Amino acid sequence: MRREHWRSLFRGALRSITVWAVSTLTMLLLAGILPDFKLQSDTGDSATRIAVTAAAGAGVFGLLSALVWPLLVRLLLLVPALVLGLLVFFLNGSLLLVALRLNPSGRGEAAPETAVVVAAVMSAVASATGAALAVRDDDAYRRRLYRLADRRRRRAAARTGPSSPGTVFLQLDGVGHDVLTDAVLKGLMPTVAGWLGVGAGTPGVPAARRDGSEDAVVTPATVPGTAPAQDAAASAPTHRLIPWRTDWSSQTGASQLGILHGSNHDVPAFRWYEKDTGETVVANRPTSAADLQRRAEERAGHAGLLAVDGASRGNLFSGGAGEQALVLSIAIRRRGRANRSRAGYFAYFSDPANAVRTALSFVAEVCREITESTRARLRKERPRVGRGGLYPLIRAFATVVERDVVVAAVMGDMLAGRTAVYADLVAYDEVAHHSGPHSRDAGKVLARLDRALALIAHVAERAPRPYRIVVLSDHGQSPGETFQTRYGLGLGDLVRAGCGLPVPRRAQRTHSGAEARAAVRAALRRPVEEDTDRPRHTACVPARQDGRPAPRPAGEPVVLASGNLGLVSFPDVPHRMSREEIDRRHPALLSTLANHPGIGFLLVRSEEHGGVVLAAHGAEVPVDELSEAHPGPLADFGPGAAEAVRRTHSFPHTADIMVNSWYDPAEGEVLAFEEQIGSHGGLGGAQGRPFLLSPLEFSPPVAEGAELVGAEEVHRVLARWLRECDGPQIPLGPGRGTVVPRPAGRDRAATGDDADERAA
């Protein structure tokens, strides 16, 4: 700690010296440009004498600005803002004139009006330089955020604050359990490693390097949370790490809705077509997000996880929080006190130092993306997707702007003593979609996210109440090339071919980076992502000149994609079509899809057997006959696949044909129906295996030997932890006062604390 203290002092001194040097150069430059500003006598001086005069003048001006300016501001607090704004320039110029008079060299003079200009320019340059030097200095950044939140912290301290701990839930979007453990063992995430008591040199694990060049094999003996670390240099663990299993729809919309609101019923994918309304629901569209949240609240019988003294930051859904910023489900409302979806941006960028820090990091990230994508193209790396157009800006927004604003908002919530905070950081998910889940680019993003976790942990030490930090993910990502790249046609084209419809020469590609694009549109107040009725994954629906979708020809399919999960619907049929009806209308469609090498299996409704899973070579198994012991065509997709498919079959808005891509269990690869080389949304591989990292003070998430399954179960665990902190009481609603046994084949995520759930 003492070494860190002296290191911080040294960095601060070095930054002050650099600002002083830049101010000296600025003063010399202005003296050469402005005729009424002189740094030499009338008879002339040597260059050294002029430089000494400038250096002394800049130093005295800096001292006066640091010592006198705060006193002047306090004296002028009662002056109207407009008058004070005009006085600032004159007072700053007066300080410069005083500095020239106090200059030990006895040189230097300026006309009063020139002094105002010189002082303004020097102040701007000094501020920009100091902020630029602090871009990589987390201590300086944290101190600025302390100052920004100081008033709110004093208000919280003025009233009697609760002594019970608060809880911060940080969602690392798209980070799978295996990706996290690999990053920890490679030294990319030292903060998480410290929480888990893991250090370099753990027996059985190669020595980790900061650049991640050393491959580490994760074994039960080295996975934190399953066995204690044996490294003598590692500290005692403070957190436990477990994986959990998503539903079939392994994506943010379904997972976060279930986690925050306790229900993700009838969310079959990230985007799907609803026949009763004739609309395409997209989880990251503000109107859809608001409607999905309303449905979840009605089904769960409560407002959400954050209903009492909670804050929601950077999420698709609010969780019932009273404090909301960058929340998509409220982005469609009119501006006003009730709509604070973009308030976080204004609060963060109101500080010029934050703006400079983030702007420089934004430019650096854009340059980094252009460099990395160019390198991948020159090296002809495979798999690879297009990363041009606006993507570098979208990536920079997700990895820099959104991260900085959300982290600052969370830190402000902690300094204000809020009880529960849930925040989503989408940086890794966005980069992994285009660069790959295990790429060097994605690893660098994980390292920067770890620094954000360290900042938040440091702020917890200054908060008015103790805080417990929970880190979790909503899904993972599975690598693999796109369906389009491997077979030369998209899923929409394959469906059209099976229907006997003409296939366009050029397939329409989808945009990826859904979460980041939605955040950008919400920030710019352009929340509508796409036409309500126009499917994104078929190149067959023309638009009229007025922008509205043209009438769809009879029998024209709507084909949508969510990662490696595809959905086929026939909108002219008001109900969910059966297999028999599909065969009568398009005899070759189901066999074309089921026997394609890029398709793993299909789910359709059968008039005879209910739900039926179809696969290659005529495989056909009713969903009621699928089990862990007899998974049928789902054998390669791992445990829980049968139950996940059976649950989705029960949804009212399940598509006529649900299509899951091929999956290679040896390599963990899937084929995305979108333009992504790291994808999620269906079954297969790491995408369905996120993580939950929780403090040891909380009760274990699940009983020993049990598995945490489904986002709704994660919600129940988080709600139990809030009750353990004497936090918000989450009502279960009418008829939900007891624990309902889980269906067969799905482990109960109990820990012996069932009484807590009954008492709720």
XYZ file of C-alpha atoms in Angstrom, residues 107-749:
643
model
C 9.872 40.955 -17.221
C 6.509 40.505 -18.879
C 3.535 42.714 -19.519
C 0.189 42.496 -21.277
C -2.724 44.723 -22.085
C -5.792 43.891 -19.953
C -7.837 42.622 -22.899
C -4.888 40.536 -24.104
C -4.422 39.108 -20.609
C -7.994 37.789 -20.731
C -7.272 35.928 -23.987
C -3.911 34.571 -22.831
C -5.339 33.360 -19.510
C -8.254 31.616 -21.219
C -5.999 29.827 -23.717
C -3.495 28.765 -21.065
C -6.248 27.448 -18.778
C -7.792 25.432 -21.606
C -4.435 23.959 -22.663
C -3.471 23.105 -19.075
C -6.837 21.430 -18.430
C -6.670 19.396 -21.642
C -3.074 18.356 -20.975
C -3.798 17.291 -17.420
C -6.828 15.302 -18.480
C -4.937 13.656 -21.331
C -2.147 12.576 -18.972
C -4.746 11.113 -16.607
C -6.364 8.945 -19.289
C -4.477 5.869 -18.083
C -4.323 6.959 -14.444
C -7.161 5.222 -12.658
C -6.295 6.916 -9.360
C -6.750 10.377 -10.863
C -9.917 9.268 -12.615
C -11.317 7.863 -9.401
C -10.503 11.062 -7.506
C -12.404 13.111 -10.097
C -15.408 10.843 -9.750
C -15.198 11.248 -5.985
C -15.433 14.991 -6.461
C -18.328 14.662 -8.907
C -20.289 12.552 -6.424
C -19.163 14.444 -3.324
C -22.379 16.455 -2.989
C -24.522 13.352 -3.331
C -22.283 11.529 -0.850
C -22.612 14.351 1.693
C -26.395 14.245 1.353
C -26.316 10.499 1.980
C -24.066 10.975 5.008
C -26.298 13.749 6.389
C -29.148 11.331 6.899
C -28.796 8.193 8.958
C -27.668 5.602 6.456
C -28.312 1.881 6.800
C -25.554 -0.228 8.274
C -26.590 -3.248 6.199
C -24.508 -3.983 3.101
C -25.537 -2.841 -0.330
C -25.144 -5.048 -3.389
C -23.709 -4.218 -6.814
C -24.469 -6.627 -9.669
C -22.095 -6.170 -12.611
C -22.997 -8.013 -15.804
C -20.096 -8.700 -18.171
C -22.126 -9.209 -21.315
C -21.247 -12.323 -23.282
C -18.333 -13.513 -21.116
C -18.576 -17.273 -20.771
C -17.413 -19.221 -17.721
C -14.510 -20.827 -19.586
C -13.436 -17.491 -21.090
C -13.339 -15.939 -17.624
C -11.314 -18.757 -16.067
C -8.848 -18.703 -18.986
C -8.439 -14.935 -18.643
C -7.820 -15.270 -14.897
C -5.202 -17.975 -15.335
C -3.465 -16.008 -18.092
C -3.160 -12.951 -15.890
C -5.528 -10.790 -17.928
C -7.882 -10.175 -15.003
C -5.847 -9.694 -11.803
C -8.759 -8.164 -9.895
C -10.929 -11.236 -10.430
C -7.925 -13.451 -9.717
C -7.438 -11.703 -6.384
C -11.081 -12.220 -5.458
C -10.692 -15.905 -6.249
C -7.360 -16.284 -4.465
C -5.581 -17.319 -7.644
C -2.020 -16.306 -8.511
C 0.640 -17.141 -11.035
C 2.341 -20.438 -10.356
C -0.680 -22.306 -9.072
C 0.202 -26.024 -9.154
C -0.856 -27.589 -12.402
C -1.184 -24.234 -14.149
C 1.561 -22.737 -16.358
C 2.970 -19.400 -15.198
C 0.564 -16.747 -16.454
C 1.708 -13.814 -18.552
C 0.142 -10.405 -18.869
C -0.110 -10.624 -22.649
C -2.032 -13.880 -22.449
C 0.540 -15.736 -24.575
C 0.637 -18.731 -22.241
C -2.136 -21.241 -22.720
C -3.569 -22.581 -19.493
C -5.650 -25.717 -19.069
C -8.561 -25.318 -16.693
C -8.994 -28.328 -14.439
C -11.144 -28.920 -11.356
C -8.046 -28.420 -9.210
C -7.448 -24.948 -10.612
C -10.949 -23.635 -11.164
C -11.687 -21.154 -8.385
C -14.765 -22.054 -6.439
C -14.327 -25.806 -6.869
C -11.039 -26.211 -5.024
C -8.863 -23.862 -2.980
C -5.909 -22.256 -4.714
C -2.565 -23.711 -3.622
C -0.393 -20.739 -4.609
C 1.401 -19.488 -1.521
C 1.538 -15.983 -2.999
C -2.196 -15.820 -3.573
C -4.421 -14.243 -0.962
C -7.396 -15.971 0.586
C -10.379 -16.036 -1.783
C -13.266 -13.679 -1.140
C -15.569 -14.890 -3.940
C -16.798 -18.169 -5.384
C -17.212 -18.880 -9.107
C -19.733 -21.247 -10.663
C -21.176 -21.689 -14.162
C -24.885 -21.616 -14.863
C -26.898 -22.842 -17.821
C -29.039 -20.611 -19.989
C -32.336 -21.436 -21.647
C -32.456 -22.336 -25.349
C -32.525 -18.630 -26.146
C -29.009 -17.829 -24.916
C -29.036 -14.078 -25.427
C -29.283 -10.856 -23.441
C -32.991 -10.251 -23.987
C -34.115 -13.551 -22.482
C -31.410 -13.805 -19.817
C -31.547 -10.250 -18.502
C -35.336 -10.193 -18.514
C -35.375 -13.361 -16.422
C -32.618 -12.147 -14.090
C -34.087 -8.701 -13.441
C -37.811 -9.455 -13.572
C -38.062 -13.118 -12.652
C -39.723 -14.289 -15.876
C -38.602 -14.790 -19.460
C -41.615 -16.836 -20.428
C -42.545 -16.571 -24.127
C -39.161 -15.171 -25.206
C -38.143 -17.743 -27.812
C -35.270 -15.747 -29.328
C -33.717 -12.298 -29.664
C -36.189 -11.462 -32.436
C -39.360 -13.279 -33.427
C -42.587 -12.751 -35.368
C -45.882 -12.602 -33.477
C -48.830 -13.586 -35.629
C -51.510 -12.125 -33.384
C -50.099 -8.592 -33.748
C -48.346 -8.951 -37.102
C -45.170 -7.445 -35.630
C -41.578 -8.538 -35.277
C -40.437 -8.302 -31.680
C -36.777 -7.340 -31.231
C -35.410 -7.381 -27.702
C -33.159 -4.357 -28.231
C -35.889 -2.182 -29.743
C -37.200 0.224 -27.079
C -40.882 -0.441 -27.847
C -40.320 -4.203 -27.692
C -38.217 -3.940 -24.533
C -40.932 -1.927 -22.793
C -43.599 -4.459 -23.790
C -41.477 -7.446 -22.739
C -40.844 -5.827 -19.369
C -44.564 -5.240 -18.886
C -45.339 -8.887 -19.702
C -42.651 -10.143 -17.319
C -43.920 -7.949 -14.473
C -47.461 -9.213 -14.966
C -46.369 -12.849 -14.995
C -43.919 -12.577 -12.101
C -46.249 -10.491 -9.962
C -43.648 -7.925 -8.891
C -41.803 -4.926 -10.331
C -38.374 -6.525 -10.389
C -35.150 -7.224 -8.559
C -34.368 -3.518 -8.001
C -37.818 -2.367 -6.939
C -36.702 -0.946 -3.582
C -33.946 1.695 -3.603
C -32.396 0.210 -6.745
C -30.526 1.627 -9.727
C -30.424 0.199 -13.255
C -27.522 1.253 -15.483
C -26.941 0.380 -19.123
C -29.525 -2.419 -19.246
C -32.235 -3.460 -21.666
C -34.732 -3.538 -18.781
C -35.159 -1.512 -15.617
C -35.576 -4.254 -13.022
C -38.132 -1.977 -11.354
C -35.415 0.463 -10.265
C -36.339 3.995 -9.268
C -33.028 5.334 -10.594
C -32.482 4.535 -14.256
C -29.864 5.670 -16.748
C -29.125 4.261 -20.203
C -32.039 1.817 -19.854
C -33.513 0.879 -23.221
C -37.032 0.061 -22.071
C -37.633 3.708 -21.111
C -35.842 5.277 -24.096
C -39.096 5.781 -26.049
C -40.615 8.138 -23.500
C -40.655 11.868 -23.885
C -38.047 13.904 -22.140
C -38.866 14.814 -18.591
C -38.250 13.903 -14.999
C -39.787 10.481 -15.536
C -37.359 9.666 -18.350
C -33.772 9.465 -17.262
C -32.563 7.000 -19.882
C -29.828 9.344 -21.105
C -29.195 11.218 -17.871
C -26.001 9.268 -17.299
C -24.399 10.739 -20.405
C -25.101 14.309 -19.355
C -23.929 13.709 -15.782
C -20.682 12.123 -16.946
C -19.725 14.525 -19.723
C -20.528 17.613 -17.677
C -16.964 17.277 -16.384
C -14.505 18.398 -19.130
C -11.803 16.087 -17.770
C -14.080 13.070 -18.215
C -14.941 14.237 -21.716
C -11.264 14.536 -22.676
C -10.373 11.170 -21.157
C -13.196 9.363 -22.927
C -12.717 11.215 -26.228
C -9.030 10.293 -26.408
C -9.770 6.687 -25.501
C -12.545 6.662 -28.132
C -10.149 7.803 -30.867
C -7.549 5.273 -29.729
C -10.125 2.475 -29.861
C -11.224 3.442 -33.374
C -7.583 3.373 -34.510
C -7.055 0.060 -32.740
C -10.040 -1.511 -34.494
C -8.965 -0.253 -37.917
C -5.451 -1.602 -37.329
C -6.629 -4.991 -36.102
C -9.198 -5.464 -38.867
C -6.628 -4.482 -41.505
C -4.134 -6.946 -40.048
C -6.741 -9.731 -40.058
C -7.610 -8.968 -43.681
C -3.954 -8.877 -44.814
C -3.241 -12.131 -43.017
C -6.389 -13.646 -44.512
C -7.475 -14.937 -41.135
C -10.405 -17.326 -41.031
C -13.107 -17.107 -39.927
C -13.566 -13.407 -40.559
C -16.493 -11.022 -41.039
C -16.671 -7.496 -42.404
C -15.652 -4.807 -39.906
C -15.890 -1.690 -42.023
C -18.410 1.108 -42.309
C -19.549 2.478 -38.967
C -18.446 -0.561 -36.999
C -15.206 1.003 -35.637
C -17.310 3.826 -34.156
C -19.873 1.393 -32.732
C -17.120 -0.715 -31.184
C -15.490 2.365 -29.662
C -18.828 3.457 -28.238
C -19.399 0.063 -26.598
C -15.874 -0.418 -25.282
C -15.174 3.167 -24.195
C -18.167 5.524 -23.941
C -20.740 3.068 -22.638
C -18.229 1.507 -20.256
C -17.026 4.823 -18.826
C -20.523 6.241 -18.371
C -21.925 3.098 -16.759
C -18.942 2.664 -14.433
C -19.167 6.314 -13.365
C -22.902 5.910 -12.716
C -22.310 2.808 -10.588
C -19.627 4.570 -8.582
C -21.983 7.480 -8.011
C -24.693 5.079 -6.832
C -22.292 3.526 -4.339
C -21.170 6.894 -2.992
C -24.848 7.788 -2.614
C -25.400 4.636 -0.547
C -27.946 3.008 -2.825
C -29.106 -0.460 -1.754
C -28.941 -2.428 -5.017
C -27.346 -1.587 -8.371
C -27.397 -3.656 -11.570
C -25.240 -2.592 -14.522
C -24.453 -4.145 -17.897
C -21.067 -3.733 -19.623
C -21.387 -4.792 -23.267
C -17.775 -4.244 -24.373
C -16.632 -7.877 -24.624
C -19.788 -9.082 -26.348
C -19.447 -6.465 -29.080
C -15.785 -7.212 -29.825
C -16.140 -10.997 -29.594
C -18.915 -10.972 -32.216
C -16.485 -9.614 -34.826
C -13.046 -10.697 -33.596
C -13.898 -14.033 -31.987
C -14.432 -15.030 -28.331
C -10.800 -16.110 -27.871
C -9.107 -13.423 -29.965
C -6.389 -11.071 -28.792
C -8.819 -8.169 -29.228
C -11.328 -9.790 -26.886
C -8.599 -10.504 -24.338
C -7.611 -6.828 -24.246
C -11.217 -5.880 -23.613
C -11.353 -8.299 -20.680
C -8.244 -6.680 -19.216
C -9.866 -3.239 -19.433
C -13.067 -4.558 -17.879
C -10.991 -5.914 -15.014
C -9.624 -2.389 -14.454
C -13.218 -1.149 -14.276
C -13.959 -3.776 -11.623
C -10.912 -2.585 -9.682
C -12.165 1.020 -9.808
C -15.555 -0.004 -8.471
C -13.941 -2.109 -5.725
C -11.821 0.882 -4.649
C -14.877 3.127 -4.520
C -16.596 0.590 -2.270
C -13.985 1.409 0.353
C -15.148 5.067 0.377
C -18.879 4.376 0.219
C -21.104 5.310 3.195
C -22.103 1.659 3.614
C -20.364 -1.670 2.951
C -20.902 -3.192 -0.481
C -20.830 -6.715 -1.820
C -19.917 -6.983 -5.486
C -21.452 -9.751 -7.589
C -20.169 -10.256 -11.147
C -22.128 -12.375 -13.592
C -22.758 -12.860 -17.286
C -25.961 -13.370 -19.231
C -24.566 -15.868 -21.741
C -21.319 -16.899 -23.352
C -20.261 -17.011 -26.982
C -19.516 -19.928 -29.280
C -16.953 -19.508 -32.071
C -17.391 -20.547 -35.678
C -17.791 -19.155 -39.157
C -21.096 -17.982 -40.538
C -23.606 -20.209 -42.290
C -23.419 -17.831 -45.247
C -19.637 -18.150 -45.535
C -19.550 -21.926 -45.361
C -22.392 -22.694 -47.747
C -22.689 -19.600 -49.900
C -26.308 -18.900 -48.958
C -28.121 -17.697 -45.873
C -30.848 -19.402 -43.909
C -33.492 -17.230 -45.591
C -32.290 -18.391 -49.005
C -32.349 -22.040 -47.928
C -35.918 -21.654 -46.662
C -37.018 -19.998 -49.892
C -35.420 -22.782 -51.902
C -37.251 -25.383 -49.825
C -40.504 -23.497 -50.434
C -39.906 -23.410 -54.178
C -39.558 -19.604 -54.146
C -36.957 -17.689 -56.154
C -33.679 -17.074 -54.327
C -32.102 -13.620 -54.811
C -28.591 -13.481 -56.201
C -27.264 -11.436 -53.313
C -28.347 -12.444 -49.842
C -29.224 -9.708 -47.392
C -26.885 -9.742 -44.438
C -27.757 -8.831 -40.907
C -26.146 -6.277 -38.674
C -24.427 -7.617 -35.617
C -23.514 -5.920 -32.380
C -27.151 -5.655 -31.337
C -26.615 -4.380 -27.793
C -24.078 -1.732 -28.801
C -26.147 -0.474 -31.739
C -29.179 -0.145 -29.502
C -27.179 1.806 -26.938
C -25.880 4.169 -29.625
C -29.386 4.836 -30.943
C -30.751 5.407 -27.464
C -27.932 7.824 -26.704
C -28.629 9.778 -29.893
C -32.390 9.567 -29.286
C -32.883 7.488 -32.423
C -34.358 4.411 -30.767
C -36.087 2.769 -33.744
C -33.745 0.141 -35.067
C -35.749 -1.305 -37.915
C -39.152 -1.283 -39.519
C -41.661 -2.947 -37.270
C -42.953 -5.452 -39.781
C -39.970 -5.895 -42.007
C -37.907 -9.002 -41.272
C -34.190 -8.428 -41.349
C -33.219 -11.869 -42.541
C -35.187 -12.238 -45.722
C -34.289 -10.405 -48.883
C -37.781 -10.829 -50.221
C -39.977 -8.096 -48.742
C -39.788 -4.838 -50.714
C -40.460 -1.482 -49.115
C -42.793 1.123 -50.528
C -41.661 4.653 -51.279
C -43.186 5.927 -48.033
C -40.893 3.588 -46.075
C -43.622 1.238 -44.880
C -43.325 -2.476 -45.713
C -45.144 -3.594 -48.816
C -47.800 -6.315 -48.523
C -46.176 -9.718 -48.278
C -47.132 -12.240 -50.957
C -49.260 -15.150 -49.778
C -47.093 -17.907 -48.343
C -44.014 -15.683 -48.091
C -42.018 -16.850 -45.037
C -40.577 -14.593 -42.374
C -37.094 -15.841 -41.545
C -35.328 -14.343 -38.540
C -32.062 -15.175 -36.825
C -30.627 -14.916 -33.333
C -27.051 -16.111 -33.549
C -27.184 -19.776 -34.521
C -30.926 -19.993 -33.851
C -33.292 -19.441 -36.771
C -37.059 -18.905 -36.755
C -39.363 -19.487 -39.711
C -42.953 -18.212 -39.609
C -45.748 -18.075 -42.164
C -47.690 -14.886 -41.357
C -50.707 -15.701 -43.517
C -51.584 -18.583 -41.170
C -52.960 -17.157 -37.897
C -51.894 -20.101 -35.719
C -48.684 -22.020 -35.255
C -48.537 -24.353 -38.229
C -48.205 -28.060 -37.691
C -45.764 -30.319 -39.442
C -48.610 -31.789 -41.446
C -49.753 -28.355 -42.630
C -46.203 -27.383 -43.614
C -45.743 -30.628 -45.534
C -48.992 -30.077 -47.422
C -48.015 -26.547 -48.397
C -44.259 -27.044 -48.941
C -43.502 -30.787 -49.186
C -39.730 -30.313 -49.542
C -39.134 -27.641 -46.892
C -38.688 -29.657 -43.696
C -36.595 -32.365 -45.329
C -34.430 -29.714 -47.025
C -33.724 -28.055 -43.707
C -33.347 -31.201 -41.596
C -30.903 -32.867 -43.993
C -28.747 -29.814 -44.618
C -25.245 -30.351 -43.141
C -25.316 -26.908 -41.509
C -28.517 -27.637 -39.556
C -28.439 -29.490 -36.255
C -32.150 -30.021 -35.630
C -35.621 -28.521 -36.085
C -38.527 -28.094 -33.694
C -42.055 -28.187 -35.143
C -45.529 -28.866 -33.844
C -47.153 -32.151 -34.769
C -50.871 -32.819 -34.775
C -50.170 -36.374 -33.665
C -47.261 -36.076 -31.213
C -47.280 -32.445 -30.067
C -43.779 -31.049 -30.364
C -41.397 -32.980 -32.597
C -37.632 -32.683 -33.087
C -36.484 -33.429 -36.627
C -32.922 -34.105 -37.749
C -30.992 -35.634 -40.632
C -31.694 -39.070 -42.081
C -35.343 -38.993 -41.093
C -34.760 -38.713 -37.337
C -37.994 -37.729 -35.606
C -38.517 -37.737 -31.829
C -41.467 -36.241 -29.902
C -40.262 -33.719 -27.339
C -42.139 -35.547 -24.578
C -39.929 -38.574 -25.175
C -36.668 -36.633 -24.960
C -34.717 -36.929 -21.724
C -31.178 -36.768 -20.409
C -30.940 -40.532 -20.767
C -32.420 -40.528 -24.281
C -31.614 -37.147 -25.885
C -32.035 -38.396 -29.458
C -30.852 -35.788 -32.023
C -29.928 -33.463 -29.138
C -27.173 -35.711 -27.795
C -24.330 -33.492 -29.051
C -25.831 -30.346 -27.538
C -25.105 -31.285 -23.949
C -27.119 -31.704 -20.769
C -30.324 -29.754 -20.430
C -30.929 -29.466 -24.180
C -34.067 -31.609 -24.097
C -35.648 -29.610 -21.292
C -34.754 -26.296 -22.940
C -36.388 -27.366 -26.211
C -39.452 -28.690 -24.404
C -39.875 -25.393 -22.522
C -39.622 -23.309 -25.685
C -42.172 -25.539 -27.403
C -44.689 -24.486 -24.738
C -44.380 -20.758 -25.534
C -47.370 -19.112 -27.271
C -45.158 -17.292 -29.800
C -42.768 -20.063 -30.756
C -42.155 -19.939 -34.509
C -43.639 -22.442 -36.955
C -40.146 -23.885 -37.440
C -37.338 -23.426 -34.916
C -33.946 -24.088 -36.505
C -30.749 -24.718 -34.512
C -27.506 -24.792 -36.447
C -24.997 -27.611 -36.584
C -22.676 -27.891 -33.588
C -19.253 -29.523 -33.367
C -18.772 -30.714 -29.764
C -15.067 -31.425 -30.362
C -14.222 -27.851 -31.375
C -17.137 -26.104 -29.686
C -18.097 -24.401 -32.955
C -21.497 -23.400 -34.316
C -22.619 -21.759 -37.551
C -24.143 -18.351 -37.018
C -27.058 -17.271 -39.196
C -25.865 -13.693 -38.610
C -22.605 -11.997 -39.620
C -20.741 -13.054 -36.487
C -17.769 -15.303 -35.805
C -18.604 -15.323 -32.115
C -22.316 -15.884 -31.653
C -24.993 -16.770 -29.151
C -28.725 -17.278 -29.136
C -29.194 -21.012 -29.540
C -27.873 -24.321 -28.255
C -24.311 -25.484 -28.666
C -21.076 -24.844 -26.802
C -19.936 -22.032 -24.546
C -22.809 -19.696 -25.436
C -25.048 -21.518 -22.971
C -22.531 -21.535 -20.102
C -22.190 -18.104 -18.435
C -20.797 -17.561 -14.940
C -21.791 -16.256 -11.512
C -19.075 -14.791 -9.261
C -20.333 -14.016 -5.755
C -18.872 -13.038 -2.368
C -18.411 -15.813 0.157
C -20.580 -13.857 2.616
C -23.592 -14.908 0.563
C -25.058 -18.367 0.874
C -24.000 -20.773 -1.900
C -26.035 -20.226 -5.092
C -26.922 -23.915 -5.301
C -26.693 -26.967 -3.114
C -23.635 -29.125 -3.492
C -23.936 -31.271 -6.608
C -26.816 -29.202 -8.065
C -26.658 -27.001 -11.135
C -27.977 -23.472 -11.579
C -30.308 -23.619 -14.591
C -32.132 -20.782 -16.280
C -32.278 -17.024 -15.866
C -35.396 -17.239 -13.710
C -33.494 -19.394 -11.230
C -30.653 -16.846 -11.196
C -33.227 -14.179 -10.306
C -34.353 -16.224 -7.308
C -30.752 -16.594 -6.130
C -30.055 -12.851 -6.429
C -33.319 -12.021 -4.647
C -32.336 -14.371 -1.821
C -28.984 -12.612 -1.499
C -30.702 -9.236 -1.265
C -32.830 -10.599 1.565
C -29.677 -11.822 3.276
C -28.396 -8.233 3.152
C -31.662 -7.070 4.704
C -32.295 -5.407 1.380
C -35.371 -5.056 -0.814
C -38.073 -7.646 -0.216
C -39.163 -9.056 -3.580
C -42.829 -10.090 -3.345
C -43.654 -13.253 -5.210
C -47.177 -12.136 -6.062
C -50.516 -13.898 -5.692
C -50.263 -17.650 -5.667
C -46.450 -17.584 -5.639
C -45.805 -17.739 -1.911
C -44.414 -21.268 -1.982
C -41.641 -22.879 -3.913
C -42.964 -24.790 -6.902
C -41.071 -28.028 -7.590
C -39.024 -27.934 -10.767
C -40.022 -30.088 -13.697
C -38.386 -33.452 -14.019
C -34.875 -33.334 -15.377
C -34.162 -29.807 -14.114
C -32.135 -29.553 -10.893
C -33.555 -27.416 -8.129
C -31.114 -24.595 -7.366
